[in-house]
mmCIF file of C-alpha atoms in Angstrom:
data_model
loop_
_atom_site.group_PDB
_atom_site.id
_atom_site.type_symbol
_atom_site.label_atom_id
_atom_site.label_comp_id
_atom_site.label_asym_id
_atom_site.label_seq_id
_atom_site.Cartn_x
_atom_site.Cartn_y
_atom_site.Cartn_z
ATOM 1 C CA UNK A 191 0.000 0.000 0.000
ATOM 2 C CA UNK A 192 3.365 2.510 0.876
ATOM 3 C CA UNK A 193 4.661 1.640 -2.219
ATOM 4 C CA UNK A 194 1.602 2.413 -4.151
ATOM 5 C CA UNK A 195 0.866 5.923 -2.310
ATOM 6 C CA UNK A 196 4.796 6.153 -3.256
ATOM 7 C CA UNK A 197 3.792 5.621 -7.587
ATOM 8 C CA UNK A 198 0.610 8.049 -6.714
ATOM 9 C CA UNK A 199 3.030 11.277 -5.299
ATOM 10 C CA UNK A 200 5.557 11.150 -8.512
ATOM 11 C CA UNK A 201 2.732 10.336 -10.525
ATOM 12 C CA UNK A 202 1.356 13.587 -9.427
ATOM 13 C CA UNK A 203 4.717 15.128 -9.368
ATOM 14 C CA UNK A 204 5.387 14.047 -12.635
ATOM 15 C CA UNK A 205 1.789 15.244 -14.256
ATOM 16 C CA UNK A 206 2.331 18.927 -12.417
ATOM 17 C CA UNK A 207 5.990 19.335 -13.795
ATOM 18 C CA UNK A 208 4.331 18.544 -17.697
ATOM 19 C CA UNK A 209 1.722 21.284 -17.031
ATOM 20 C CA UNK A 210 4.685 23.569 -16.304
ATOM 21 C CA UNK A 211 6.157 22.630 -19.362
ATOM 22 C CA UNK A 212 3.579 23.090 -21.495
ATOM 23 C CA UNK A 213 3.086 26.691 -19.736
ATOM 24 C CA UNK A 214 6.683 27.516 -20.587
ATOM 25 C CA UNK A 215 6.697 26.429 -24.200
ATOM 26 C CA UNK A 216 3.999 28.529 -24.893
ATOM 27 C CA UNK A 217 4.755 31.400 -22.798
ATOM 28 C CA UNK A 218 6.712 34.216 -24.363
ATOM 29 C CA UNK A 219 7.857 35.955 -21.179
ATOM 30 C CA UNK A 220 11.334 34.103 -22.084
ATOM 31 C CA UNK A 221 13.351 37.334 -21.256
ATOM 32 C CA UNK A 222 12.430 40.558 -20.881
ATOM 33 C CA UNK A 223 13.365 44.031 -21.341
ATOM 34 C CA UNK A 224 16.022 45.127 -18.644
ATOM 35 C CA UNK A 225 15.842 48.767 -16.794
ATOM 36 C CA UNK A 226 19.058 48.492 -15.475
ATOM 37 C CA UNK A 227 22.061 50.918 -15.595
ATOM 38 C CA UNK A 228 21.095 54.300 -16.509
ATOM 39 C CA UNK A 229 18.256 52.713 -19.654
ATOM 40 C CA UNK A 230 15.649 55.276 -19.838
ATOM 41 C CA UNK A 231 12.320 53.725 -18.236
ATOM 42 C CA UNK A 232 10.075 53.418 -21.500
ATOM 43 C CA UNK A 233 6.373 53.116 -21.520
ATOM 44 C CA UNK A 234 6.738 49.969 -23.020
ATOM 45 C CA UNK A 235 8.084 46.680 -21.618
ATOM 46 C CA UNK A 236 9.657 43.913 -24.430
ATOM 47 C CA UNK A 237 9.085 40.603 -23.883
ATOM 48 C CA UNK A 238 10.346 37.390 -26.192
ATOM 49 C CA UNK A 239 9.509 33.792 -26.190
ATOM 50 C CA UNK A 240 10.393 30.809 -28.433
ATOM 51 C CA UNK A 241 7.358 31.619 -30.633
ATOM 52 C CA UNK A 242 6.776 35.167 -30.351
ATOM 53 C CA UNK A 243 7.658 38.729 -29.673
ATOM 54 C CA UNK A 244 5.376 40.995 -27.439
ATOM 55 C CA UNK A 245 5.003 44.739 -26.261
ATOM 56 C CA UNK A 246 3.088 46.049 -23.360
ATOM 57 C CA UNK A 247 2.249 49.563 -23.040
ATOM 58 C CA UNK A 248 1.553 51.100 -19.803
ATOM 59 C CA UNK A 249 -2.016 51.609 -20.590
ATOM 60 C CA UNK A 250 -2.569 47.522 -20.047
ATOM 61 C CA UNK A 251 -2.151 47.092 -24.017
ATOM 62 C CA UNK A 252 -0.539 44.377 -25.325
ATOM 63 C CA UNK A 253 0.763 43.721 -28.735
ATOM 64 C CA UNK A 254 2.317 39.919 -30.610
ATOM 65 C CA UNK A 255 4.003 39.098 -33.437
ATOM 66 C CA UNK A 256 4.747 35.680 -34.524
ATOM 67 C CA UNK A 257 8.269 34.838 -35.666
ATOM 68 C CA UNK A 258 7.613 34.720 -39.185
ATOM 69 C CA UNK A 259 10.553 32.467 -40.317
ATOM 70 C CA UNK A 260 12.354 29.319 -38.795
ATOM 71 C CA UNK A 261 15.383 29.517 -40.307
ATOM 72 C CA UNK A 262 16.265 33.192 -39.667
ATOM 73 C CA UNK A 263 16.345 32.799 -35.835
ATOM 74 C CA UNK A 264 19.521 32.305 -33.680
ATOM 75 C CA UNK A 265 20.269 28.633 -33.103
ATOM 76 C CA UNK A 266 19.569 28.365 -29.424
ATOM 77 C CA UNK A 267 16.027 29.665 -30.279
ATOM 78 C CA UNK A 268 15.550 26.789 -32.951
ATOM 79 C CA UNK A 269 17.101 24.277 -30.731
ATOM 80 C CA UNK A 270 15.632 24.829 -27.844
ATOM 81 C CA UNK A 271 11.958 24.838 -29.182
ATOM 82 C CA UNK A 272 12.875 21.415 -30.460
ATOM 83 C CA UNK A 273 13.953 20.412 -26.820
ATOM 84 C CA UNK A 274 10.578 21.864 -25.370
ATOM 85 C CA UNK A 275 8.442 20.196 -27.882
ATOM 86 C CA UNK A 276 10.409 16.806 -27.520
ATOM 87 C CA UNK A 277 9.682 17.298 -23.472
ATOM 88 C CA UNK A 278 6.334 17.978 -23.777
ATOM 89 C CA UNK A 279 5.482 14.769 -26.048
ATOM 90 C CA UNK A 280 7.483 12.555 -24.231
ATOM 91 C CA UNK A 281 5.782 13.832 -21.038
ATOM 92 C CA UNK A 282 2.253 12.733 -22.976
ATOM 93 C CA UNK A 283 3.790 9.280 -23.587
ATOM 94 C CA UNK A 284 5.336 9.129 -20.543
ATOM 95 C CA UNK A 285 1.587 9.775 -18.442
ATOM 96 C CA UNK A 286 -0.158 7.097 -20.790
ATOM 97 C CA UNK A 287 2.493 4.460 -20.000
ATOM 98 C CA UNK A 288 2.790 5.394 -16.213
ATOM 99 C CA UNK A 289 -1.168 4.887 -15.972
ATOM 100 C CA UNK A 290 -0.593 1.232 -17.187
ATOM 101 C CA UNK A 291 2.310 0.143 -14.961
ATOM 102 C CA UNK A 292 0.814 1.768 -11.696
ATOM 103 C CA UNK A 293 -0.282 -0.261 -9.503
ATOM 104 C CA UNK A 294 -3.531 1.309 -8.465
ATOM 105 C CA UNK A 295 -4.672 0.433 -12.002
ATOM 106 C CA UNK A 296 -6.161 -2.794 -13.187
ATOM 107 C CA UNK A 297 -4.479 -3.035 -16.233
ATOM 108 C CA UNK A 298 -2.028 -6.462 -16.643
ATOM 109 C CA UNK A 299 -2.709 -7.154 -12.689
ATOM 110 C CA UNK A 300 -1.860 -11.153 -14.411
ATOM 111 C CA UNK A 301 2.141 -9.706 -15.013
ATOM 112 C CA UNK A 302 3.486 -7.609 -11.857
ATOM 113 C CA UNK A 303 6.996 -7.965 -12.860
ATOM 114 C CA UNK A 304 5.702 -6.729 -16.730
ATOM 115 C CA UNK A 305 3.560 -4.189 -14.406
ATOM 116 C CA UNK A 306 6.550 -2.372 -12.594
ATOM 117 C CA UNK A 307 8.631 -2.973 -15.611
ATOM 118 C CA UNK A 308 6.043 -0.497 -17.676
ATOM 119 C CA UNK A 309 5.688 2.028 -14.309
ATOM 120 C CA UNK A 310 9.990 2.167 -14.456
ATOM 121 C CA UNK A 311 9.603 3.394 -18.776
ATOM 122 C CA UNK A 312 7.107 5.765 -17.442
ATOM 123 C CA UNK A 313 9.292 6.967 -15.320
ATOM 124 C CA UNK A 314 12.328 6.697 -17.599
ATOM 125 C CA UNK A 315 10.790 9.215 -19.860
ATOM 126 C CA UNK A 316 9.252 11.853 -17.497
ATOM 127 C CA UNK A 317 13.155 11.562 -16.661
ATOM 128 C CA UNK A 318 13.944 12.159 -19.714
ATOM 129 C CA UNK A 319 11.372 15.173 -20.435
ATOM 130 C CA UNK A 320 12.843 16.906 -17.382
ATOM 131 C CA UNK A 321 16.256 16.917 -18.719
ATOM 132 C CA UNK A 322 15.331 18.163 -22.005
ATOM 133 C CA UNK A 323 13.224 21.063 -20.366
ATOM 134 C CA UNK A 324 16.524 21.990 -17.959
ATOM 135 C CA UNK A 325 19.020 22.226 -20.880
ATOM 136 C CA UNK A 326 16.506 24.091 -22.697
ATOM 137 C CA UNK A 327 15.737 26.786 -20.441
ATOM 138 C CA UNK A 328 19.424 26.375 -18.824
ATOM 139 C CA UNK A 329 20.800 27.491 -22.674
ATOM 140 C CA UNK A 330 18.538 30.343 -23.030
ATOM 141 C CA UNK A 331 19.055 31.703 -19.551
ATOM 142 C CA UNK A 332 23.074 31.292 -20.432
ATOM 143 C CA UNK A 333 22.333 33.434 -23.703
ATOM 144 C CA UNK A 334 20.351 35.839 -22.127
ATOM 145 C CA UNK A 335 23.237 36.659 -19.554
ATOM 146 C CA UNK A 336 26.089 36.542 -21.799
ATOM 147 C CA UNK A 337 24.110 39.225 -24.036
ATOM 148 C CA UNK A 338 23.454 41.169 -20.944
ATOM 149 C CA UNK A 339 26.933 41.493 -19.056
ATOM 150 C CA UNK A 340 28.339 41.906 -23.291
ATOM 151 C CA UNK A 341 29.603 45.524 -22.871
ATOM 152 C CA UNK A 342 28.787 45.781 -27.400
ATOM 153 C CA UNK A 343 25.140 45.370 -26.190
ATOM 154 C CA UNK A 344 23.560 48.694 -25.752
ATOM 155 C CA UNK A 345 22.234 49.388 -22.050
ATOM 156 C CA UNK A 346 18.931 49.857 -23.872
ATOM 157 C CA UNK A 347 18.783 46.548 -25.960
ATOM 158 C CA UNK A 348 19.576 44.924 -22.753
ATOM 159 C CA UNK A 349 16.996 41.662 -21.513
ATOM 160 C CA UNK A 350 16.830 39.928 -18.521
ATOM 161 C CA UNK A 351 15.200 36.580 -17.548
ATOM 162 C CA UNK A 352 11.592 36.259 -18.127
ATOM 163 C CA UNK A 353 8.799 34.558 -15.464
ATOM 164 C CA UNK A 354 9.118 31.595 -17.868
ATOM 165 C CA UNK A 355 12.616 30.584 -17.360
ATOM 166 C CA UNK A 356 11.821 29.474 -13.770
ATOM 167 C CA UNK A 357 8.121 28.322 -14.478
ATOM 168 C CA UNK A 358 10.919 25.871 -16.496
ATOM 169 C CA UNK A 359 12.864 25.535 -14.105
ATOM 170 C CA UNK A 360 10.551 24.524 -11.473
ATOM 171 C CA UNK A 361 8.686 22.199 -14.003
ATOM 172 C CA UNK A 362 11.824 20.663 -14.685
ATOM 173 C CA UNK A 363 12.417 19.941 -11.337
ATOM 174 C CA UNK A 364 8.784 18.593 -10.429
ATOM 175 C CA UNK A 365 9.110 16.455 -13.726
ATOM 176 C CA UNK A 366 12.684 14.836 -12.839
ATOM 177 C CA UNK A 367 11.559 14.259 -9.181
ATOM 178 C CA UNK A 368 8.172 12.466 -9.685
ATOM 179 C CA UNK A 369 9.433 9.953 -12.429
ATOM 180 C CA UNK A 370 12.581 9.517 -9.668
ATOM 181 C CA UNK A 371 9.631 8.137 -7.103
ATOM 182 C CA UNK A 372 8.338 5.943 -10.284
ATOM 183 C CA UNK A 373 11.808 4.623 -10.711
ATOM 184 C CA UNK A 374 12.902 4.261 -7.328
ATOM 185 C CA UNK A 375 8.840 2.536 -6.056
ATOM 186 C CA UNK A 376 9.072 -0.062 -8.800
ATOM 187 C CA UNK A 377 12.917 -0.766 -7.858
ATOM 188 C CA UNK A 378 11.896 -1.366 -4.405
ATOM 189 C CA UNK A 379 9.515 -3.569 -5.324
ATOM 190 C CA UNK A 380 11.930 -5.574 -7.644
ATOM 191 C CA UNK A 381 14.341 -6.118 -4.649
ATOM 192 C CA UNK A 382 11.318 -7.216 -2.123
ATOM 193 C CA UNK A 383 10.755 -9.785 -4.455
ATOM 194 C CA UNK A 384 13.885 -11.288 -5.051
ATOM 195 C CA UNK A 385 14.850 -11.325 -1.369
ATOM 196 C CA UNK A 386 11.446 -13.207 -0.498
ATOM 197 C CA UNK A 387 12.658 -15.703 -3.462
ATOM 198 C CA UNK A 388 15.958 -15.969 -1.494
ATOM 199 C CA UNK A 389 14.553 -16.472 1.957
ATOM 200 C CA UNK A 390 11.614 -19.500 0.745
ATOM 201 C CA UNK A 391 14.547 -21.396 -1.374
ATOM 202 C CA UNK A 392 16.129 -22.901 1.761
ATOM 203 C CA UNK A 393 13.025 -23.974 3.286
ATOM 204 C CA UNK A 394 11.963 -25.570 -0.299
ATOM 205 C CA UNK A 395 15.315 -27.728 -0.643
ATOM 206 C CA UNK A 396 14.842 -28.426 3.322
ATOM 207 C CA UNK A 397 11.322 -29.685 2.547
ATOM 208 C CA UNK A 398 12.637 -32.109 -0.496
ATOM 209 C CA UNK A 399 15.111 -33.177 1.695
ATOM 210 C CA UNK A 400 12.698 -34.264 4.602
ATOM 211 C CA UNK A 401 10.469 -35.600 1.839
ATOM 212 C CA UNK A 402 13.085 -38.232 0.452
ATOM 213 C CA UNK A 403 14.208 -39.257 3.691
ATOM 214 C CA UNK A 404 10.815 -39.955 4.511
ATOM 215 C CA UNK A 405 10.665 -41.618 1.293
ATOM 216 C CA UNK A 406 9.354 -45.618 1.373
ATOM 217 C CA UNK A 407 11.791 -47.646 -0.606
ATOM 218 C CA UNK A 408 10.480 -49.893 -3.352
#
């Protein structure tokens, strides 16, 4: 029953961190416009995602444009919606597979080694989701710091880091965490087994043995 309630929090974990994901893919608060030094404070504040550029006016006004072409954007941009999309379908896979291997679910209750095999892929790629999502908003947040200590970049053209670098972070995090408790449950559970295989051998070769001495002859 622990071990279950164990599968059920990184589950949980697990689903919360891919929500955050898919809130910082689609954000575009990536990095904002910076105010620091002696910048004039503007009426309008920059932001800039992975998918779009935006400007908010003091008035509450806010206007988007679309990046219009893929390959005219700087690398990191290109690579790291790549990393955020891969994240965000392996996270999908990752909840449909967890679901099956889970042990509060009915589904191949016949197989429990097949069972906790399936929970430990689940858990694998939620893993694997939360890594992408770190390097992803890890390499932008690098960019967007090298750009801002660069003394060629003018004080004005300045950004800093958006509210959707640590949504990322802390979605990577959550992510990593909860298929760790998949991982780690389902290990458990592996070892339990093979050490109650290793304590009832001896008492089954005892047993034969008592069972041919007792053994009439022919």
């Amino acid at each position: 029953m622990a071990n279950s309630g164990f599968q059920l929090l990184g589950y949980f974990l697990a689903l919360g961190g891919w929500i955050g994901i898919i809130s910082t893919t689609v954000l575009p608060q990536w990095k904002q416009s910076s105010y620091a030094g002696d910048a004039i404070i503007m009426a309008v504040g920059l932001y800039e995602g992975l998918w779009m550029s935006c400007a908010s006016q003091s008035t509450g006004q806010v206007q988007c444009k679309i990046f219009d072409s893929l390959l005219s954007l700087d690398i990191h941009i290109q690579t790291c919606r790549a990393l955020m999309v891969i994240s965000v379908l392996m996270g999908f896979i990752a909840i449909i597979v967890s679901v099956v291997g889970m042990k509060c679910t009915k589904v191949g209750d016949n197989n429990p080694s097949i069972k906790n095999k399936i929970a430990v892929a689940g858990g694998g790629l939620f893993l694997f989701a939360g890594i992408c999502t770190l390097v992803s908003v890890s390499w932008y947040a690098t960019q967007v710091s090298y750009h801002f200590f660069d003394p060629n970049t003018p004080v004005n053209a300045r950004y800093e880091f958006g509210s959707a670098l640590f949504v990322g972070w802390a979605a990577a995090c959550l992510t990593m965490l909860g298929g760790s408790f998949l991982c780690c449950s389902c290990a458990n559970e592996e070892r339990r087994g093979q050490q109650y295989y290793r304590q009832s051998q001896p008492s089954t070769d005892r047993e034969a043995e008592l069972l041919s001495e007792t053994s009439f002859p022919d």
